[in-house]
Coordinates of C-alpha atoms in Angstrom, one line a residue:
M1 CA 122.3 132.4 98.9
S2 CA 120.5 134.8 101.3
S3 CA 119.3 138.0 99.7
G4 CA 120.8 141.4 100.1
N5 CA 118.5 142.3 103.0
N6 CA 119.8 139.2 104.9
N7 CA 116.4 137.5 104.7
L8 CA 116.3 133.8 104.0
R9 CA 114.9 132.9 100.6
A10 CA 112.2 130.3 100.8
G11 CA 110.1 128.3 98.4
L12 CA 107.1 126.0 98.6
V13 CA 106.3 122.8 96.8
G14 CA 102.6 122.1 96.6
L15 CA 99.5 124.3 96.8
G16 CA 97.1 121.7 98.2
S17 CA 95.1 122.1 101.4
M18 CA 98.1 122.3 103.7
G19 CA 100.3 124.0 101.1
R20 CA 97.9 127.0 100.9
H21 CA 98.3 127.5 104.7
H22 CA 102.1 127.3 104.3
A23 CA 102.0 130.0 101.6
R24 CA 100.0 132.3 103.8
V25 CA 102.4 132.0 106.7
L26 CA 105.5 132.2 104.5
S27 CA 104.3 135.4 102.9
G28 CA 104.3 137.2 106.2
L29 CA 107.2 135.4 108.0
E30 CA 109.7 137.8 109.5
G31 CA 113.2 137.4 108.2
V32 CA 112.1 135.4 105.2
D33 CA 111.4 136.3 101.5
F34 CA 108.8 134.0 100.0
V35 CA 110.2 133.5 96.5
A36 CA 108.0 131.0 94.5
V37 CA 105.7 128.0 94.5
V38 CA 105.9 124.8 92.6
D39 CA 102.6 123.2 91.5
P40 CA 102.1 121.6 88.1
M41 CA 98.3 122.2 88.6
G42 CA 98.8 125.9 88.9
D43 CA 97.3 128.2 91.5
K44 CA 93.7 127.0 91.4
F45 CA 92.7 128.7 94.6
G46 CA 94.5 132.0 94.3
A47 CA 96.7 131.1 97.3
A48 CA 100.2 131.8 96.0
Q49 CA 100.3 135.2 97.7
G50 CA 101.5 136.9 94.5
V51 CA 104.7 134.9 94.0
P52 CA 105.4 133.0 90.7
V53 CA 103.9 129.5 90.4
L54 CA 106.4 127.2 88.7
D55 CA 106.1 123.8 87.1
T56 CA 109.2 122.0 88.4
V57 CA 111.4 121.8 91.5
E58 CA 114.4 122.4 89.3
Q59 CA 113.0 125.9 88.4
L60 CA 112.6 126.7 92.1
I61 CA 116.1 125.6 92.9
G62 CA 117.3 127.7 90.0
L63 CA 116.0 130.9 91.7
G64 CA 118.5 130.4 94.5
I65 CA 116.7 129.5 97.7
D66 CA 117.9 128.7 101.2
Y67 CA 115.1 126.3 102.0
A68 CA 111.8 124.9 100.8
V69 CA 108.7 123.6 102.4
V70 CA 107.6 120.3 100.9
A71 CA 103.8 120.0 101.0
C72 CA 103.0 117.8 98.1
P73 CA 101.3 114.4 98.3
T74 CA 103.1 111.9 100.7
A75 CA 104.3 109.6 97.9
L76 CA 106.2 112.6 96.4
H77 CA 108.0 113.7 99.6
E78 CA 111.0 111.5 99.0
P79 CA 111.8 112.4 95.4
V80 CA 111.1 116.1 95.9
A81 CA 113.2 116.3 99.1
M82 CA 116.0 114.3 97.4
Q83 CA 116.2 116.9 94.7
L84 CA 116.5 119.7 97.3
A85 CA 119.2 117.8 99.3
E86 CA 121.2 117.2 96.2
A87 CA 121.0 120.9 95.4
G88 CA 122.2 121.8 98.9
V89 CA 118.8 123.2 99.9
C90 CA 117.4 122.8 103.4
A91 CA 113.8 121.4 103.7
L92 CA 110.8 121.4 106.0
I93 CA 108.9 118.3 104.9
E94 CA 105.2 117.8 105.8
K95 CA 104.4 114.8 107.8
P96 CA 104.8 111.9 107.4
V97 CA 108.4 112.5 106.2
A98 CA 108.1 109.7 103.7
D99 CA 105.6 107.0 102.7
T100 CA 108.0 104.1 103.6
V101 CA 110.5 103.5 106.3
E102 CA 113.2 102.9 103.8
G103 CA 112.5 106.2 102.1
A104 CA 112.6 108.1 105.4
H105 CA 116.0 106.6 106.1
R106 CA 117.3 107.6 102.7
L107 CA 116.2 111.2 103.4
V108 CA 118.0 111.2 106.7
E109 CA 121.2 110.1 105.0
A110 CA 120.8 112.6 102.1
F111 CA 120.4 115.7 104.4
E112 CA 122.7 114.6 107.2
S113 CA 125.6 113.7 104.9
R114 CA 125.4 117.2 103.4
G115 CA 125.1 119.0 106.7
L116 CA 121.7 120.4 105.7
V117 CA 119.0 121.4 108.2
A118 CA 115.8 119.4 107.6
G119 CA 112.7 119.0 109.7
V120 CA 109.3 117.4 109.6
G121 CA 106.0 119.3 109.9
H122 CA 104.6 117.5 112.9
I123 CA 102.5 120.5 113.8
E124 CA 101.0 119.2 117.0
R125 CA 104.4 119.9 118.6
C126 CA 103.6 123.5 118.2
N127 CA 100.1 123.4 119.6
P128 CA 99.9 125.6 122.7
A129 CA 98.2 123.0 124.9
L130 CA 100.7 120.3 124.1
R131 CA 103.7 122.6 124.5
S132 CA 102.4 123.5 128.0
L133 CA 101.7 119.9 128.8
R134 CA 105.2 118.8 127.7
A135 CA 106.8 121.6 129.9
R136 CA 104.7 120.5 132.9
L137 CA 105.7 116.8 132.4
E138 CA 109.4 117.8 132.2
A139 CA 109.0 119.7 135.4
G140 CA 107.6 116.6 137.1
E141 CA 104.2 118.1 137.9
L142 CA 102.5 114.7 137.2
G143 CA 105.1 112.5 138.9
D144 CA 105.4 109.0 137.3
V145 CA 103.5 108.8 134.0
Y146 CA 101.2 105.7 133.7
Q147 CA 99.2 106.1 130.5
V148 CA 98.8 108.3 127.4
V149 CA 95.5 108.2 125.6
T150 CA 94.7 109.9 122.3
R151 CA 91.5 110.2 120.2
R152 CA 91.6 111.8 116.8
Q153 CA 88.3 111.4 115.0
G154 CA 86.5 113.3 112.3
P155 CA 84.8 113.2 108.9
F156 CA 86.4 111.7 105.8
P157 CA 88.9 114.1 104.1
H158 CA 88.3 113.7 100.4
R159 CA 91.6 115.4 99.7
I160 CA 93.6 112.4 100.9
A161 CA 94.0 109.8 98.2
D162 CA 97.4 108.2 98.6
V163 CA 97.6 107.0 102.2
G164 CA 95.2 105.7 104.9
V165 CA 94.3 107.0 108.3
V166 CA 97.4 105.5 110.0
K167 CA 99.9 107.5 107.9
D168 CA 97.8 110.6 107.6
L169 CA 96.4 111.0 111.1
A170 CA 97.8 108.5 113.5
T171 CA 101.3 109.8 112.8
H172 CA 100.2 113.0 114.6
D173 CA 99.5 111.0 117.8
I174 CA 102.5 108.8 117.5
D175 CA 104.8 111.7 117.3
L176 CA 103.2 113.8 120.0
T177 CA 103.2 110.9 122.4
G178 CA 106.9 110.4 122.1
W179 CA 107.5 114.1 122.1
V180 CA 105.5 115.1 125.2
T181 CA 106.8 112.1 127.3
G182 CA 110.4 112.1 125.9
R183 CA 110.1 108.3 125.5
E184 CA 110.3 105.7 122.7
Y185 CA 107.8 103.1 121.6
V186 CA 108.9 99.6 122.2
S187 CA 105.8 97.7 121.1
I188 CA 102.5 98.2 119.4
A189 CA 99.4 96.1 118.6
A190 CA 96.6 97.4 116.4
H191 CA 93.4 96.6 114.5
T192 CA 92.2 98.5 111.4
V193 CA 89.0 98.5 109.4
S194 CA 88.2 99.9 105.9
K195 CA 84.6 101.1 105.5
S196 CA 84.8 103.9 103.0
G197 CA 85.3 101.7 99.9
R198 CA 88.9 102.8 99.5
E199 CA 92.0 100.5 99.4
H200 CA 93.4 102.1 102.6
E201 CA 92.3 101.7 106.2
D202 CA 90.1 104.5 107.6
M203 CA 89.9 103.5 111.3
V204 CA 92.6 102.2 113.7
S205 CA 92.7 101.2 117.4
A206 CA 96.2 100.7 118.8
V207 CA 97.7 99.8 122.1
G208 CA 101.4 100.4 122.8
R209 CA 104.1 100.5 125.4
L210 CA 106.9 103.1 125.8
N211 CA 110.4 102.3 127.1
D212 CA 109.6 103.4 130.6
G213 CA 106.6 101.1 130.8
T214 CA 104.0 103.8 130.0
M215 CA 100.9 102.4 128.3
V216 CA 99.6 104.1 125.2
N217 CA 96.2 103.9 123.5
H218 CA 95.3 105.5 120.2
L219 CA 91.9 105.7 118.6
V220 CA 92.0 107.3 115.1
N221 CA 89.4 107.5 112.4
W222 CA 87.9 109.6 109.6
L223 CA 84.5 108.0 109.8
S224 CA 83.0 110.1 112.6
P225 CA 80.8 113.2 112.2
L226 CA 82.2 114.3 115.6
K227 CA 85.6 116.0 115.2
E228 CA 87.7 115.3 118.3
R229 CA 91.4 115.9 119.1
F230 CA 91.9 114.6 122.6
T231 CA 95.1 113.7 124.5
S232 CA 95.2 112.6 128.1
V233 CA 98.2 111.8 130.2
T234 CA 97.5 110.0 133.5
G235 CA 100.1 109.7 136.3
E236 CA 100.6 109.4 140.0
R237 CA 99.3 113.0 140.8
G238 CA 96.4 113.1 138.5
C239 CA 95.6 113.6 134.8
F240 CA 96.3 116.2 132.2
I241 CA 93.8 116.6 129.3
A242 CA 94.7 118.5 126.2
D243 CA 92.1 119.5 123.5
T244 CA 94.2 120.5 120.5
L245 CA 91.2 121.8 118.6
T246 CA 90.7 124.6 121.2
A247 CA 94.3 124.5 122.6
D248 CA 92.9 124.1 126.1
L249 CA 94.8 122.2 128.8
T250 CA 93.2 121.1 132.1
F251 CA 94.5 119.2 135.1
H252 CA 92.5 116.9 137.3
S253 CA 94.4 116.3 140.5
N254 CA 94.3 113.4 142.9
S255 CA 92.9 114.6 146.2
A256 CA 94.4 114.0 149.6
M257 CA 90.8 114.0 150.9
A258 CA 89.3 110.6 151.6
T259 CA 85.9 109.7 150.1
E260 CA 83.6 108.8 152.9
W261 CA 81.3 106.8 150.7
E262 CA 83.0 103.4 151.1
A263 CA 81.6 101.7 148.0
L264 CA 82.5 104.6 145.8
Q265 CA 86.0 104.8 147.3
A266 CA 86.6 101.2 146.4
F267 CA 85.4 101.7 142.8
R268 CA 87.4 104.9 142.1
G269 CA 90.7 103.8 143.5
V270 CA 91.7 107.5 143.9
S271 CA 89.6 110.4 145.1
E272 CA 88.7 113.5 143.1
G273 CA 90.7 116.6 143.6
D274 CA 90.7 120.1 142.1
M275 CA 90.4 120.7 138.3
I276 CA 92.5 123.5 136.9
R277 CA 92.1 125.0 133.4
Y278 CA 95.3 126.8 132.5
A279 CA 95.4 130.1 130.8
I280 CA 98.0 129.8 128.1
P281 CA 99.1 132.0 125.2
K282 CA 97.5 130.7 122.0
R283 CA 99.7 131.5 119.0
E284 CA 99.0 129.8 115.6
P285 CA 100.8 126.4 115.6
L286 CA 101.8 126.7 111.9
L287 CA 103.4 130.1 112.5
V288 CA 105.3 128.7 115.5
E289 CA 106.5 125.8 113.4
H290 CA 107.8 128.1 110.7
E291 CA 109.5 130.4 113.1
L292 CA 111.3 127.4 114.7
F293 CA 112.4 126.1 111.3
R294 CA 113.6 129.5 110.2
D295 CA 115.7 129.8 113.3
A296 CA 117.1 126.3 112.8
V297 CA 118.2 127.2 109.3
L298 CA 119.9 130.3 110.7
G299 CA 121.8 128.1 113.1
K300 CA 119.9 129.2 116.2
P301 CA 118.7 126.8 118.9
A302 CA 115.3 125.6 117.8
D303 CA 113.2 122.6 118.9
I304 CA 112.2 121.3 115.5
C305 CA 111.1 117.7 114.7
T306 CA 114.2 116.3 113.1
L307 CA 114.3 113.8 110.2
R308 CA 115.4 111.1 112.6
Q309 CA 112.5 111.8 114.9
G310 CA 110.1 111.9 111.9
T311 CA 111.6 108.6 110.7
R312 CA 110.9 107.0 114.1
T313 CA 107.2 108.0 113.7
V314 CA 107.1 106.3 110.2
E315 CA 108.6 103.2 111.8
V316 CA 105.9 103.1 114.4
A317 CA 103.2 103.7 111.8
A318 CA 104.6 100.9 109.7
A319 CA 104.5 98.6 112.8
V320 CA 100.8 99.6 113.4
L321 CA 99.9 98.4 109.9
E322 CA 102.0 95.3 110.2
S323 CA 100.3 94.5 113.5
A324 CA 96.9 94.9 112.0
L325 CA 97.8 92.8 108.9
E326 CA 99.4 90.0 110.9
N327 CA 97.1 90.2 113.9
R328 CA 100.0 90.3 116.4
S329 CA 102.0 92.6 118.6
V330 CA 105.0 94.1 116.9
S331 CA 108.3 94.9 118.6
L332 CA 109.9 98.3 118.0
L333 CA 113.2 97.6 119.8
S334 CA 116.1 98.6 117.6
E335 CA 117.4 95.1 117.2
D336 CA 114.0 93.9 116.0
L337 CA 113.8 96.7 113.5
A338 CA 117.2 95.7 112.2
I339 CA 116.0 92.2 111.6
H340 CA 113.1 93.5 109.5
G341 CA 115.5 95.5 107.4
S342 CA 114.5 98.9 108.6

């Protein structure tokens, strides 16, 4: 279905807060022709970049597209993506891939059975600080990894109405933790509170374990006037700290120098070493995400978040909510998930 100039033909479903950014990037993406947008509410913000705004996904499919970006509300991800899969159209689906574990598994089957490329928009994978962190962990710069800690806090987003903070925000941290470490969650325990008068939770604190024994801590809320996006990875040689708001990565090393103050030495356990702030190229994460997905559709090697990986994140998020509801730790081993019908 590619156009005569060999560019891929792409569409967009949804012109909400995230959809408007997708429209901007798609309109200037090399090797791609931005064909049209679907939004029954129209282009209220003038963000369609001059392309037609359609009422239905069927109309978009009828224009002959190679792939579409699904940026509608989470509850609509599954039905919209299913329409695309049944029409043989590849899809980049905003996170979380679906609002239920069962829905995510249905999408995996729909796209894989048809041999279609599909990915999930876990944009933190494209943050320069986290990409550099992942490469350094893979190179063994930290040695054994002991702990991953994330904090994702900020004001309440009034645009979010259909899910709580776990599915909307904590899914970022769940995915990036598995991605940077290359490990899987095996258990999670969490507490949530709801203080904003909505039916969904707006604060969560979770403790988990990965399959290599690494301990994980997530603190996520949208009740804070302080906006924070913090990831730290502590290991045998020190600690990496990534600020994904500024895309800065620093390393605090364990020093070989002994601390002479005996009482302080006993308290710290390790001695302070050098702190390094890395100079890293800072390209826009959303543009990087789109470039990777475009390359994947073209059959080139591209490190996208697959539907299976996105589904695993939904499984962990569901376990966080289950743990908070039942006040117990939840196992994420494959055999336990099978028992739960996931």
